[in-house]
């Protein structure tokens, strides 16, 4: 009796393993592997910017649709989509808020804080990202990257509008070239914004 039970148990294990092996293909995905793409802060040390003496806070938001860590594109029919398997290291508000603050530190020669310190800020730079995506044609080819940022700098009684609109041509329809275009657009845009800031 024990021998029979043992044989049945071994048979059950063999069938179970065979079933799992047969389902192995179901556990594999044809989706492209997930890649996280990096953007660097901009070196603004040579830019002409006022000295904020540690009193500048950046508060950054994005328009609806852009609050994601997926790298987005927009086609000619106004359909917002994403590049398969491509992500930023964080959601766009957190990513760009950090990049803007770290970039401006090199321009103003003092620490720049982010949104959570806004109430204590002597100078507040409020930015809204309105475009941050690739532009694709009817064939699905990315032709350019568009970045638009608008906002105001408020220091005491002084309020100054700031803005930038960048369109950077993408050299090849590959992800590394698309991310490179985002980096170029961000470099140019933050240089423009830095030059628009007023002294506190």
mmCIF file of N, CA, C and O in Angstrom, residues 33-39 69 71 85-90 179:
data_model
loop_
_atom_site.group_PDB
_atom_site.id
_atom_site.type_symbol
_atom_site.label_atom_id
_atom_site.label_comp_id
_atom_site.label_asym_id
_atom_site.label_seq_id
_atom_site.Cartn_x
_atom_site.Cartn_y
_atom_site.Cartn_z
ATOM 1 N N UNK A 33 12.416 45.005 -23.072
ATOM 2 C CA UNK A 33 12.850 45.162 -21.683
ATOM 3 C C UNK A 33 12.725 46.608 -21.232
ATOM 4 O O UNK A 33 12.855 47.540 -22.027
ATOM 5 N N UNK A 34 12.452 46.787 -19.945
ATOM 6 C CA UNK A 34 12.255 48.129 -19.395
ATOM 7 C C UNK A 34 13.600 48.832 -19.247
ATOM 8 O O UNK A 34 14.538 48.291 -18.681
ATOM 9 N N UNK A 35 13.694 50.056 -19.777
ATOM 10 C CA UNK A 35 14.919 50.856 -19.674
ATOM 11 C C UNK A 35 14.589 52.193 -19.034
ATOM 12 O O UNK A 35 13.590 52.830 -19.387
ATOM 13 N N UNK A 36 15.429 52.604 -18.084
ATOM 14 C CA UNK A 36 15.296 53.929 -17.471
ATOM 15 C C UNK A 36 16.348 54.852 -18.086
ATOM 16 O O UNK A 36 17.527 54.507 -18.112
ATOM 17 N N UNK A 37 15.914 56.004 -18.550
ATOM 18 C CA UNK A 37 16.798 56.944 -19.243
ATOM 19 C C UNK A 37 17.090 58.148 -18.355
ATOM 20 O O UNK A 37 16.219 58.655 -17.658
ATOM 21 N N UNK A 38 18.333 58.625 -18.440
ATOM 22 C CA UNK A 38 18.862 59.639 -17.523
ATOM 23 C C UNK A 38 18.935 61.003 -18.195
ATOM 24 O O UNK A 38 19.291 61.118 -19.364
ATOM 25 N N UNK A 39 18.619 62.042 -17.445
ATOM 26 C CA UNK A 39 18.861 63.421 -17.859
ATOM 27 C C UNK A 39 19.758 64.079 -16.824
ATOM 28 O O UNK A 39 19.591 63.866 -15.620
ATOM 29 N N UNK A 69 6.068 58.643 -15.319
ATOM 30 C CA UNK A 69 7.487 58.375 -15.553
ATOM 31 C C UNK A 69 7.713 57.789 -16.936
ATOM 32 O O UNK A 69 8.852 57.519 -17.323
ATOM 33 N N UNK A 71 8.090 57.906 -20.974
ATOM 34 C CA UNK A 71 8.551 58.898 -21.951
ATOM 35 C C UNK A 71 7.487 58.970 -23.045
ATOM 36 O O UNK A 71 7.144 57.964 -23.663
ATOM 37 N N UNK A 85 8.651 50.441 -23.222
ATOM 38 C CA UNK A 85 9.784 50.045 -22.394
ATOM 39 C C UNK A 85 10.693 51.167 -21.960
ATOM 40 O O UNK A 85 11.766 50.911 -21.419
ATOM 41 N N UNK A 86 10.304 52.435 -22.184
ATOM 42 C CA UNK A 86 11.184 53.575 -21.866
ATOM 43 C C UNK A 86 10.568 54.418 -20.753
ATOM 44 O O UNK A 86 9.429 54.864 -20.858
ATOM 45 N N UNK A 87 11.341 54.628 -19.723
ATOM 46 C CA UNK A 87 10.867 55.416 -18.572
ATOM 47 C C UNK A 87 11.943 56.402 -18.121
ATOM 48 O O UNK A 87 13.130 56.182 -18.329
ATOM 49 N N UNK A 88 11.491 57.482 -17.473
ATOM 50 C CA UNK A 88 12.387 58.365 -16.737
ATOM 51 C C UNK A 88 12.623 57.740 -15.353
ATOM 52 O O UNK A 88 11.842 56.887 -14.920
ATOM 53 N N UNK A 89 13.626 58.199 -14.614
ATOM 54 C CA UNK A 89 13.876 57.633 -13.284
ATOM 55 C C UNK A 89 12.766 57.936 -12.272
ATOM 56 O O UNK A 89 12.681 57.267 -11.236
ATOM 57 N N UNK A 90 11.935 58.953 -12.540
ATOM 58 C CA UNK A 90 10.846 59.310 -11.623
ATOM 59 C C UNK A 90 9.747 59.981 -12.433
ATOM 60 O O UNK A 90 9.914 60.261 -13.619
ATOM 61 N N UNK A 179 16.231 60.777 -26.400
ATOM 62 C CA UNK A 179 16.615 61.271 -25.074
ATOM 63 C C UNK A 179 17.664 62.369 -25.200
ATOM 64 O O UNK A 179 17.649 63.359 -24.453
#
